[in-house]
PDB file of C-alpha atoms in Angstrom:
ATOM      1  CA  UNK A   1     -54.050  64.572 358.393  1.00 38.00           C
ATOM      2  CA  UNK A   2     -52.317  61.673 359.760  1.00 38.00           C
ATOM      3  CA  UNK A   3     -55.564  59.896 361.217  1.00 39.00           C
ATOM      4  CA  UNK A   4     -57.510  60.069 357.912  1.00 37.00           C
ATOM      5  CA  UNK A   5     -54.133  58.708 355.817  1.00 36.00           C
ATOM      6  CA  UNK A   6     -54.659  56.173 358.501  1.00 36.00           C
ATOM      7  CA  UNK A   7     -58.310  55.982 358.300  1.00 36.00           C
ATOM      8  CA  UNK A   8     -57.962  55.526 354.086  1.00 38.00           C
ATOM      9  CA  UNK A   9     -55.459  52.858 354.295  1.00 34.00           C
ATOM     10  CA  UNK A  10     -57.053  50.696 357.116  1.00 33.00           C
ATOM     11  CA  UNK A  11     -59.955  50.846 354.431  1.00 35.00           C
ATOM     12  CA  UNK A  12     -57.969  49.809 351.959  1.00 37.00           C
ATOM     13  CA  UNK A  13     -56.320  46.908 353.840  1.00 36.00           C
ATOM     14  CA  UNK A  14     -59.973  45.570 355.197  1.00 34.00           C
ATOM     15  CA  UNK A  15     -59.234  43.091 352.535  1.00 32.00           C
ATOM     16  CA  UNK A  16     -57.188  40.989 355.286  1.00 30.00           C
ATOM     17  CA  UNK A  17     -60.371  40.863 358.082  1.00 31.00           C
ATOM     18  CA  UNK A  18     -61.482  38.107 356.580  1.00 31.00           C
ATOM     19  CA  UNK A  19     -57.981  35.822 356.074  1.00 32.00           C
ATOM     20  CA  UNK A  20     -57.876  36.983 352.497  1.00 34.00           C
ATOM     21  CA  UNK A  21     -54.161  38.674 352.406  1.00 32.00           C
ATOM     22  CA  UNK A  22     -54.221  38.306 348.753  1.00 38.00           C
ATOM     23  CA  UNK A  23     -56.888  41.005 348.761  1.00 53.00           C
ATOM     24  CA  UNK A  24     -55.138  43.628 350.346  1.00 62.00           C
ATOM     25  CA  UNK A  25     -55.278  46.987 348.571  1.00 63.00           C
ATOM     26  CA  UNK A  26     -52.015  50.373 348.790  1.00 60.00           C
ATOM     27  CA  UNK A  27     -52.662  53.770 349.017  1.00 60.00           C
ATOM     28  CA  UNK A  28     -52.019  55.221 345.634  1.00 60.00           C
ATOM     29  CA  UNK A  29     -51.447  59.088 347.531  1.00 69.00           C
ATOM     30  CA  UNK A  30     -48.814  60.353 350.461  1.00 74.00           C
ATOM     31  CA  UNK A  31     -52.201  62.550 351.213  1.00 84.00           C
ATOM     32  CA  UNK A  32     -55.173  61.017 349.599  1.00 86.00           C
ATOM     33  CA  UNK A  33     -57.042  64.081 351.422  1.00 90.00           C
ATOM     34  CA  UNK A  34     -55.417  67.034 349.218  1.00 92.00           C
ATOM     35  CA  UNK A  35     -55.765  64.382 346.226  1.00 92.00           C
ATOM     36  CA  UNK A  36     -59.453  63.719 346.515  1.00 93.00           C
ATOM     37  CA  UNK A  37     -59.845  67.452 346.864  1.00 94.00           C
ATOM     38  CA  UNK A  38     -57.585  68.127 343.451  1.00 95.00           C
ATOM     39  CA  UNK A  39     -59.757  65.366 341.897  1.00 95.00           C
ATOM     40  CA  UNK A  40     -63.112  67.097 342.189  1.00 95.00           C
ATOM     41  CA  UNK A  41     -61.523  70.651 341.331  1.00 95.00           C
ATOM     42  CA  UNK A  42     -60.288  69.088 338.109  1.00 95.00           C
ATOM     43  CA  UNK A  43     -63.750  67.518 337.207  1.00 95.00           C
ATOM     44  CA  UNK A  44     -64.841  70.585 335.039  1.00 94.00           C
ATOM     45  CA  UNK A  45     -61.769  70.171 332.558  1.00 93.00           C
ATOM     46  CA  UNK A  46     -62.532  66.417 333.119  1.00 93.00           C
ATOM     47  CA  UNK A  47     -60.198  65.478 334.900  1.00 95.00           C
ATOM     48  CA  UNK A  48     -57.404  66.698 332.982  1.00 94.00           C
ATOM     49  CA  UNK A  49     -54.661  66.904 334.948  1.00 94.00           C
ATOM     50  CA  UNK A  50     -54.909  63.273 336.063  1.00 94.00           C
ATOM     51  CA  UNK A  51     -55.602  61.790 332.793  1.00 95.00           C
ATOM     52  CA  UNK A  52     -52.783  59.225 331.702  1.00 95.00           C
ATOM     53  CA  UNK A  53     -52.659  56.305 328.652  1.00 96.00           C
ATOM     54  CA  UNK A  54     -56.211  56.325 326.967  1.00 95.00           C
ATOM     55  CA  UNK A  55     -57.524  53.173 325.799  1.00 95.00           C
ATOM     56  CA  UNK A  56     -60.488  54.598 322.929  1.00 93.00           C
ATOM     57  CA  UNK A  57     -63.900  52.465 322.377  1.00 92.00           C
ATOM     58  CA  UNK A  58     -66.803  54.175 320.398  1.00 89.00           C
ATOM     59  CA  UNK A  59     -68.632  56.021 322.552  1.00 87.00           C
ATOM     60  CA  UNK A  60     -65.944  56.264 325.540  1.00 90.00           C
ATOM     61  CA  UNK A  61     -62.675  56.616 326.347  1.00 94.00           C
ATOM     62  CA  UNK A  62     -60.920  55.191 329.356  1.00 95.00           C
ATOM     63  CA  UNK A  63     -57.591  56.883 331.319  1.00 96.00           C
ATOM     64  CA  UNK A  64     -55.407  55.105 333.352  1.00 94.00           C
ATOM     65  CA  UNK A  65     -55.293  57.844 336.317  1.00 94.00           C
ATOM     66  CA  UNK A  66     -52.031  59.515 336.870  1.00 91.00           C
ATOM     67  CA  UNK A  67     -52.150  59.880 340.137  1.00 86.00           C
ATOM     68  CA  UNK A  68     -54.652  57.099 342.168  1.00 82.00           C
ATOM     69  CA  UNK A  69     -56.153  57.065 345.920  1.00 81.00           C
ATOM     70  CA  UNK A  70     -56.444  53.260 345.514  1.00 72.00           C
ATOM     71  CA  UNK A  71     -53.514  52.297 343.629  1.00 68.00           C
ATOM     72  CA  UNK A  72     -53.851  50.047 340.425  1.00 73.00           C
ATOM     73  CA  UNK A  73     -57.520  50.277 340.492  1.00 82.00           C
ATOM     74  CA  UNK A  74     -58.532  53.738 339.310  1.00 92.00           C
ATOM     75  CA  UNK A  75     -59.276  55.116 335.918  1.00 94.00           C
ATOM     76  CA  UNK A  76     -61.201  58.261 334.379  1.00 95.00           C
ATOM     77  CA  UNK A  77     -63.881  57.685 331.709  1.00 93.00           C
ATOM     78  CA  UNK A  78     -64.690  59.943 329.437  1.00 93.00           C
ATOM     79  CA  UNK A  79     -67.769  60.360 327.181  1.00 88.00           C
ATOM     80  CA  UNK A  80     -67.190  61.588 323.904  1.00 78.00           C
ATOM     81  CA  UNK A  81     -65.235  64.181 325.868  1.00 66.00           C
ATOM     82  CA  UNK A  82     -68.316  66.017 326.834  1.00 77.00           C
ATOM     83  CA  UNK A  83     -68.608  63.991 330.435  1.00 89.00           C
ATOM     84  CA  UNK A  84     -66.049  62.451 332.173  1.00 93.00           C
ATOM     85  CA  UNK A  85     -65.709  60.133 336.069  1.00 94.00           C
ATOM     86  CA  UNK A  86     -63.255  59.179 338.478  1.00 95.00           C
ATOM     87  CA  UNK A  87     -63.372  56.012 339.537  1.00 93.00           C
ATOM     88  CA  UNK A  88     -61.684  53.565 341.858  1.00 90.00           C
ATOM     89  CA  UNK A  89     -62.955  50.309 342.191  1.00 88.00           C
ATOM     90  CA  UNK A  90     -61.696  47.274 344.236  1.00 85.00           C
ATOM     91  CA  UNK A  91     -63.149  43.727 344.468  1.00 86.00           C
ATOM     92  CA  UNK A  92     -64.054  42.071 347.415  1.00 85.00           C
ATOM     93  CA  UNK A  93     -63.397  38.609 348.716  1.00 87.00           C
ATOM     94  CA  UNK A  94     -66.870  39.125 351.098  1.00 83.00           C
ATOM     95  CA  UNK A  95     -69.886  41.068 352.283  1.00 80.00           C
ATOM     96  CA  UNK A  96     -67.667  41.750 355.852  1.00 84.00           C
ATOM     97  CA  UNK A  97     -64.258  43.269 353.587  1.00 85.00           C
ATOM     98  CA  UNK A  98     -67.068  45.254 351.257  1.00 82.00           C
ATOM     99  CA  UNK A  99     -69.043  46.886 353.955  1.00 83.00           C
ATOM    100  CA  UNK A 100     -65.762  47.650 356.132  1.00 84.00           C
ATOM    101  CA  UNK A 101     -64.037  49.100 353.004  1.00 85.00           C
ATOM    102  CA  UNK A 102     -67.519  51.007 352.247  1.00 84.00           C
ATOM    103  CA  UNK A 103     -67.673  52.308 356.259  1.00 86.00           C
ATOM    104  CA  UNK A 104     -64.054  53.562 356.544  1.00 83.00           C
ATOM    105  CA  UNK A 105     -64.039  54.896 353.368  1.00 85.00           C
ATOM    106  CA  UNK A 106     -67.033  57.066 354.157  1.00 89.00           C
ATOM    107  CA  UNK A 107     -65.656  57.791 357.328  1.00 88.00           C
ATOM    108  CA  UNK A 108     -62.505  59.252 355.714  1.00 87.00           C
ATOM    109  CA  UNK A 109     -64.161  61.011 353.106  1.00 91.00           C
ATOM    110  CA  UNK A 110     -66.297  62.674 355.372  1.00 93.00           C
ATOM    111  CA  UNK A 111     -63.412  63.942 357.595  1.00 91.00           C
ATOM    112  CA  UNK A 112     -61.618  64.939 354.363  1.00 92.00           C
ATOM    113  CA  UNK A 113     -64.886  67.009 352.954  1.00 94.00           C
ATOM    114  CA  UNK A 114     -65.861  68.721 356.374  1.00 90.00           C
ATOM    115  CA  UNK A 115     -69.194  70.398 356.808  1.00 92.00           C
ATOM    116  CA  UNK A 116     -69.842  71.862 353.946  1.00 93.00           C
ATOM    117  CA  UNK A 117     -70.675  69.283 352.015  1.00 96.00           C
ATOM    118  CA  UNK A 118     -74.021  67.171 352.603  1.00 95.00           C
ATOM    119  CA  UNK A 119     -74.101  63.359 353.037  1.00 94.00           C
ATOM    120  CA  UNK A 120     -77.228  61.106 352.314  1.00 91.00           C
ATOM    121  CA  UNK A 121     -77.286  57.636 352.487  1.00 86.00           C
ATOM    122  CA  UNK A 122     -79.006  55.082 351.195  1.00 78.00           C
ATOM    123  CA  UNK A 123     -79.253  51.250 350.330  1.00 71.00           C
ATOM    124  CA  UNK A 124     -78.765  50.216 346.959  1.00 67.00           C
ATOM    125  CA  UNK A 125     -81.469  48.000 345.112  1.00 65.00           C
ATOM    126  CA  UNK A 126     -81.491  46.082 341.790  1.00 64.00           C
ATOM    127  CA  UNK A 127     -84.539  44.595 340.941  1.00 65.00           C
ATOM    128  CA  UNK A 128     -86.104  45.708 344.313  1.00 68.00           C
ATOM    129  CA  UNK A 129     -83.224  43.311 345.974  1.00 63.00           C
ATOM    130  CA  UNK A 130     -80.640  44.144 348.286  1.00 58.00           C
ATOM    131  CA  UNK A 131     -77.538  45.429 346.175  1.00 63.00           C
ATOM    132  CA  UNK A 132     -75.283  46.944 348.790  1.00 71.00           C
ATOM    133  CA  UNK A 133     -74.828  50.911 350.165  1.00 76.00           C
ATOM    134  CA  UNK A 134     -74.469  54.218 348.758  1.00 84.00           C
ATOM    135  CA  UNK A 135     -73.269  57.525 350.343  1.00 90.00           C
ATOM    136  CA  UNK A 136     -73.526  60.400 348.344  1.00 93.00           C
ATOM    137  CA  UNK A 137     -71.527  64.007 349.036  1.00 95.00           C
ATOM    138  CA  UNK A 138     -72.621  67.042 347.464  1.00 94.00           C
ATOM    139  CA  UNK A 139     -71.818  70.675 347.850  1.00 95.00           C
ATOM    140  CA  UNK A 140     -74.186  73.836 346.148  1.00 93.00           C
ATOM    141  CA  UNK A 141     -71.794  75.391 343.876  1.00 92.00           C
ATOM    142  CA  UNK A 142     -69.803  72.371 342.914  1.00 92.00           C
ATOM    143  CA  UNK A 143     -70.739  70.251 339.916  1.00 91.00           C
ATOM    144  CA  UNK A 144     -69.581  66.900 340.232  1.00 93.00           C
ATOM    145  CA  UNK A 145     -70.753  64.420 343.161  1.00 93.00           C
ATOM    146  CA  UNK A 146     -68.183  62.122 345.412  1.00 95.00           C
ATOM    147  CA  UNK A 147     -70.164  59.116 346.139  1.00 92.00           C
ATOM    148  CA  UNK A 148     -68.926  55.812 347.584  1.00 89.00           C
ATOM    149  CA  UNK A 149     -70.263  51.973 346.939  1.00 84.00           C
ATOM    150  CA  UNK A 150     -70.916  49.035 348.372  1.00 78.00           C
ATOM    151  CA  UNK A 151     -71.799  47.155 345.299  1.00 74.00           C
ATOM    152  CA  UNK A 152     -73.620  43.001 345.367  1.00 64.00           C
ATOM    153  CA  UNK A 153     -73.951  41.723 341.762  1.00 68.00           C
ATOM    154  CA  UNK A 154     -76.167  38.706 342.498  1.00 65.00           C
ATOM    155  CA  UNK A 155     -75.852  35.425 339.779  1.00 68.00           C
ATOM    156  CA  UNK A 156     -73.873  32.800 338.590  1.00 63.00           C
ATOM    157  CA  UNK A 157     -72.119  30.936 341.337  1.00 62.00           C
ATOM    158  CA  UNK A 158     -71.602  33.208 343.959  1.00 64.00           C
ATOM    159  CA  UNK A 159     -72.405  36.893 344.525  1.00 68.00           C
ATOM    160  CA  UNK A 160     -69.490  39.477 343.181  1.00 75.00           C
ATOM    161  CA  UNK A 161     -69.036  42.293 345.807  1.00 78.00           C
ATOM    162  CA  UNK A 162     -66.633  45.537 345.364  1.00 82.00           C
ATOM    163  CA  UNK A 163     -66.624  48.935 346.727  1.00 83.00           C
ATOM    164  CA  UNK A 164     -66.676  52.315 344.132  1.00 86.00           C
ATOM    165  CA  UNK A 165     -65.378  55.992 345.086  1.00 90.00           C
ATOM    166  CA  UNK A 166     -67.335  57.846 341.904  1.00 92.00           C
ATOM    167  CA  UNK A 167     -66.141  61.386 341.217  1.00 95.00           C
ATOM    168  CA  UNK A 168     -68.424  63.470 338.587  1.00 94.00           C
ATOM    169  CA  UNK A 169     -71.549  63.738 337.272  1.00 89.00           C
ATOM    170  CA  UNK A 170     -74.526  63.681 339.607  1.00 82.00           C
ATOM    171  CA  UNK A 171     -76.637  61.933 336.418  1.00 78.00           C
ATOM    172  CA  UNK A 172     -74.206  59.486 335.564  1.00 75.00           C
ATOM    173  CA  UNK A 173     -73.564  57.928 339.163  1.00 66.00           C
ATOM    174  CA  UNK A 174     -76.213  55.633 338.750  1.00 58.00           C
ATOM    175  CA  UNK A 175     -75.025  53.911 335.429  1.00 57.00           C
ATOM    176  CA  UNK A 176     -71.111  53.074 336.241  1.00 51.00           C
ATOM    177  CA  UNK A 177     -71.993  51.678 339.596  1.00 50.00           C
ATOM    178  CA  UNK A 178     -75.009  49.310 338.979  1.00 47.00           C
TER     179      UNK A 178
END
């Protein structure tokens, strides 16, 4: 247990490879293993259990998350309480911090899963241009998805960059992480 812990939180400091201490992220969990595994047990109630203030809009409602593997940058969102997501998401200063954070956060999650869940990966597009990397964990018999983001937004004066772990629905991936 001790080299993922280690494995998570070198992922979540990758914000200092590139001289940018100011990016550097804490693990929100003693064991972000057992937490991650709690997380996607708790999607069918919706992530009850880790649901803490609620800020309400019209169609969706927004959690901050009691308990976070990323601290300060996770939330659950809930759709007119019939669909709900966990969701940590972290900026990043660069494409070298976003890619190492995306690598040894698969890495970790893929230790924490084992074998019976299946991996496929594949590079993200928006409007048939590169947007970053997506790894996607399933398991038959479990209903939500873990999937984890490298995420380019391409415009305005530079490119915005941030890496996603997405807990819940396999159909609603797509939308929170474009």
């Amino acid at each position: 247990m001790i080299n993922l812990r280690n494995g998570v939180l070198s992922m979540l400091a990758a914000g200092t490879l590139a001289g940018c201490s100011s990016q550097s992220l804490t693990l929100g969990s003693n064991d972000p293993c057992t937490d991650l595994k709690a997380v996607v047990a708790d999607y069918p109630s919706g992530f009850s259990d880790f649901r803490g203030k609620a800020n309400q809009f019209n169609l969706l409602t927004i959690y901050a998350a009691k308990r976070e593997l990323i601290e300060g940058h996770c939330e659950i969102w809930a759709w007119n309480q019939a669909d709900a997501a966990y969701v940590c998401t972290a900026n990043a200063p660069n494409v070298e911090v976003a890619d190492a954070r995306w690598e040894k956060a698969d890495r970790a999650v893929s230790q924490c899963l084992g074998d019976s869940w299946q991996r496929q990966e594949q590079a993200r597009t928006r409007d048939e241009d590169a947007a970053g990397h997506l790894v996607r964990y399933t398991r038959d018999g479990t209903p939500a998805v873990i999937s984890i983001h490298s995420i380019i937004r391409k415009g305005g004066p530079r490119d915005r960059l941030s890496t996603s772990l997405y807990v819940g629905s396999p159909a609603r991936v797509n939308e929170l992480t474009q």
